[in-house]
mmCIF file of C-alpha atoms in Angstrom:
data_model
loop_
_atom_site.group_PDB
_atom_site.id
_atom_site.type_symbol
_atom_site.label_atom_id
_atom_site.label_comp_id
_atom_site.label_asym_id
_atom_site.label_seq_id
_atom_site.Cartn_x
_atom_site.Cartn_y
_atom_site.Cartn_z
ATOM 1 C CA MET I 1 -10.526 24.776 119.489
ATOM 2 C CA GLU I 2 -13.805 25.257 117.812
ATOM 3 C CA THR I 3 -16.392 22.523 117.736
ATOM 4 C CA TRP I 4 -19.671 22.225 116.160
ATOM 5 C CA ASP I 5 -22.751 20.022 116.678
ATOM 6 C CA ILE I 6 -23.970 19.501 113.394
ATOM 7 C CA ALA I 7 -27.486 18.095 114.215
ATOM 8 C CA SER I 8 -28.381 20.936 116.652
ATOM 9 C CA LEU I 9 -27.230 23.799 114.057
ATOM 10 C CA ASP I 10 -29.981 26.035 112.949
ATOM 11 C CA VAL I 11 -29.141 25.385 109.336
ATOM 12 C CA GLN I 12 -32.022 26.415 106.843
ATOM 13 C CA PRO I 13 -32.808 24.327 103.813
ATOM 14 C CA ARG I 14 -31.144 26.226 100.593
ATOM 15 C CA HIS I 15 -29.019 28.431 103.282
ATOM 16 C CA PRO I 16 -25.657 26.460 103.887
ATOM 17 C CA GLU I 17 -23.708 27.561 106.777
ATOM 18 C CA VAL I 18 -20.118 28.354 106.269
ATOM 19 C CA LEU I 19 -18.551 27.221 109.545
ATOM 20 C CA ARG I 20 -14.676 27.960 109.077
ATOM 21 C CA SER I 21 -13.042 29.256 106.087
ATOM 22 C CA ASP I 22 -9.316 29.386 105.962
ATOM 23 C CA PRO I 23 -6.597 29.464 103.236
ATOM 24 C CA GLU I 24 -6.230 25.508 103.607
ATOM 25 C CA ALA I 25 -10.007 24.758 103.963
ATOM 26 C CA ARG I 26 -13.648 25.666 104.055
ATOM 27 C CA VAL I 27 -16.418 23.920 106.171
ATOM 28 C CA ILE I 28 -19.958 23.998 105.268
ATOM 29 C CA ALA I 29 -22.750 22.604 107.164
ATOM 30 C CA ILE I 30 -26.011 21.840 104.894
ATOM 31 C CA ASN I 31 -29.367 21.189 105.593
ATOM 32 C CA LEU I 32 -30.832 19.015 102.755
ATOM 33 C CA PRO I 33 -34.395 18.054 102.996
ATOM 34 C CA ALA I 34 -35.876 14.656 101.884
ATOM 35 C CA GLY I 35 -36.382 14.675 98.122
ATOM 36 C CA GLU I 36 -34.167 17.588 97.595
ATOM 37 C CA ARG I 37 -30.961 17.604 95.883
ATOM 38 C CA LEU I 38 -27.638 19.579 95.126
ATOM 39 C CA GLN I 39 -28.065 19.416 91.220
ATOM 40 C CA GLU I 40 -24.901 18.160 89.421
ATOM 41 C CA HIS I 41 -22.331 20.587 89.727
ATOM 42 C CA GLN I 42 -18.722 20.786 90.423
ATOM 43 C CA VAL I 43 -16.152 22.859 92.528
ATOM 44 C CA HIS I 44 -12.508 24.082 91.872
ATOM 45 C CA GLU I 45 -11.296 22.134 95.360
ATOM 46 C CA ARG I 46 -11.426 18.800 96.392
ATOM 47 C CA ALA I 47 -14.533 17.850 98.021
ATOM 48 C CA TRP I 48 -15.247 15.756 101.001
ATOM 49 C CA VAL I 49 -19.009 15.072 101.991
ATOM 50 C CA VAL I 50 -19.717 13.704 105.670
ATOM 51 C CA VAL I 51 -23.035 12.458 106.088
ATOM 52 C CA ALA I 52 -24.061 13.691 109.830
ATOM 53 C CA ALA I 53 -27.613 12.618 109.738
ATOM 54 C CA GLY I 54 -29.891 11.262 107.239
ATOM 55 C CA GLU I 55 -29.570 9.241 103.839
ATOM 56 C CA VAL I 56 -28.219 10.701 100.626
ATOM 57 C CA GLU I 57 -27.289 9.214 97.304
ATOM 58 C CA PHE I 58 -24.224 10.453 95.338
ATOM 59 C CA GLU I 59 -24.083 10.205 91.517
ATOM 60 C CA GLU I 60 -21.106 10.481 89.753
ATOM 61 C CA ASP I 61 -20.243 9.311 86.289
ATOM 62 C CA GLY I 62 -23.717 7.326 86.271
ATOM 63 C CA ARG I 63 -22.597 5.678 89.369
ATOM 64 C CA THR I 64 -24.810 6.008 92.352
ATOM 65 C CA VAL I 65 -23.739 5.183 96.005
ATOM 66 C CA THR I 66 -26.168 5.594 99.230
ATOM 67 C CA GLY I 67 -24.621 6.403 102.183
ATOM 68 C CA ALA I 68 -26.154 7.132 105.525
ATOM 69 C CA CYS I 69 -24.690 8.743 109.050
ATOM 70 C CA GLY I 70 -20.988 8.518 108.999
ATOM 71 C CA PHE I 71 -20.839 7.766 105.444
ATOM 72 C CA VAL I 72 -17.785 9.878 103.645
ATOM 73 C CA ALA I 73 -17.545 10.746 99.844
ATOM 74 C CA HIS I 74 -14.493 12.533 98.167
ATOM 75 C CA PHE I 75 -14.394 14.246 94.853
ATOM 76 C CA ASP I 76 -11.626 15.635 92.695
ATOM 77 C CA PRO I 77 -11.402 18.996 91.591
ATOM 78 C CA LYS I 78 -13.870 20.012 88.717
ATOM 79 C CA GLN I 79 -15.819 16.293 89.445
ATOM 80 C CA PRO I 80 -19.316 16.553 88.133
ATOM 81 C CA HIS I 81 -21.548 15.087 90.875
ATOM 82 C CA GLU I 82 -24.800 15.216 92.196
ATOM 83 C CA VAL I 83 -26.532 14.451 95.869
ATOM 84 C CA ARG I 84 -29.996 13.701 96.656
ATOM 85 C CA ALA I 85 -31.434 13.456 100.006
ATOM 86 C CA MET I 86 -33.609 9.940 100.624
ATOM 87 C CA SER I 87 -34.548 11.611 103.968
ATOM 88 C CA ASP I 88 -33.778 14.799 105.805
ATOM 89 C CA ALA I 89 -30.274 15.164 105.796
ATOM 90 C CA ARG I 90 -27.472 17.055 107.410
ATOM 91 C CA LEU I 91 -24.002 17.122 105.496
ATOM 92 C CA VAL I 92 -20.779 18.669 106.379
ATOM 93 C CA LEU I 93 -18.902 19.962 103.277
ATOM 94 C CA LEU I 94 -14.847 20.276 103.250
ATOM 95 C CA LEU I 95 -13.278 22.123 100.263
ATOM 96 C CA ALA I 96 -9.714 22.438 100.106
ATOM 97 C CA PRO I 97 -7.417 24.158 99.299
ATOM 98 C CA TRP I 98 -9.733 27.003 99.971
ATOM 99 C CA PRO I 99 -10.395 28.826 97.209
ATOM 100 C CA GLY I 100 -9.244 26.234 94.512
ATOM 101 C CA GLU I 101 -7.331 26.955 91.467
ATOM 102 C CA GLY I 102 -9.702 28.658 89.158
ATOM 103 C CA HIS I 103 -12.311 29.551 91.606
ATOM 104 C CA PRO I 104 -13.852 32.846 90.421
ATOM 105 C CA SER I 105 -12.673 34.723 93.606
ATOM 106 C CA GLN I 106 -9.282 34.514 92.212
ATOM 107 C CA ARG I 107 -9.523 36.228 88.848
#
């Protein structure tokens, strides 16, 4: 068993930390300071974002949803979205399968 305490990890802003990477999934910890955002982007995998601390806004297709600790958002592959930190936030990003079809590493 592997475990992580997301709140106590020394994850620096703008330097996500890959916690685990397998063919089934990749798990990443992100420190997103208040006022910063993951600008509109899309990934080749299914993406689940778990808010471990703080409060964030998720925007997709003009729809905005706010979530705090315990909130989970899911995005389909290649679905454009943006994440904005309303307060200092810790996120866990799960991507599956890893890497997804069309990912640059698959070329």
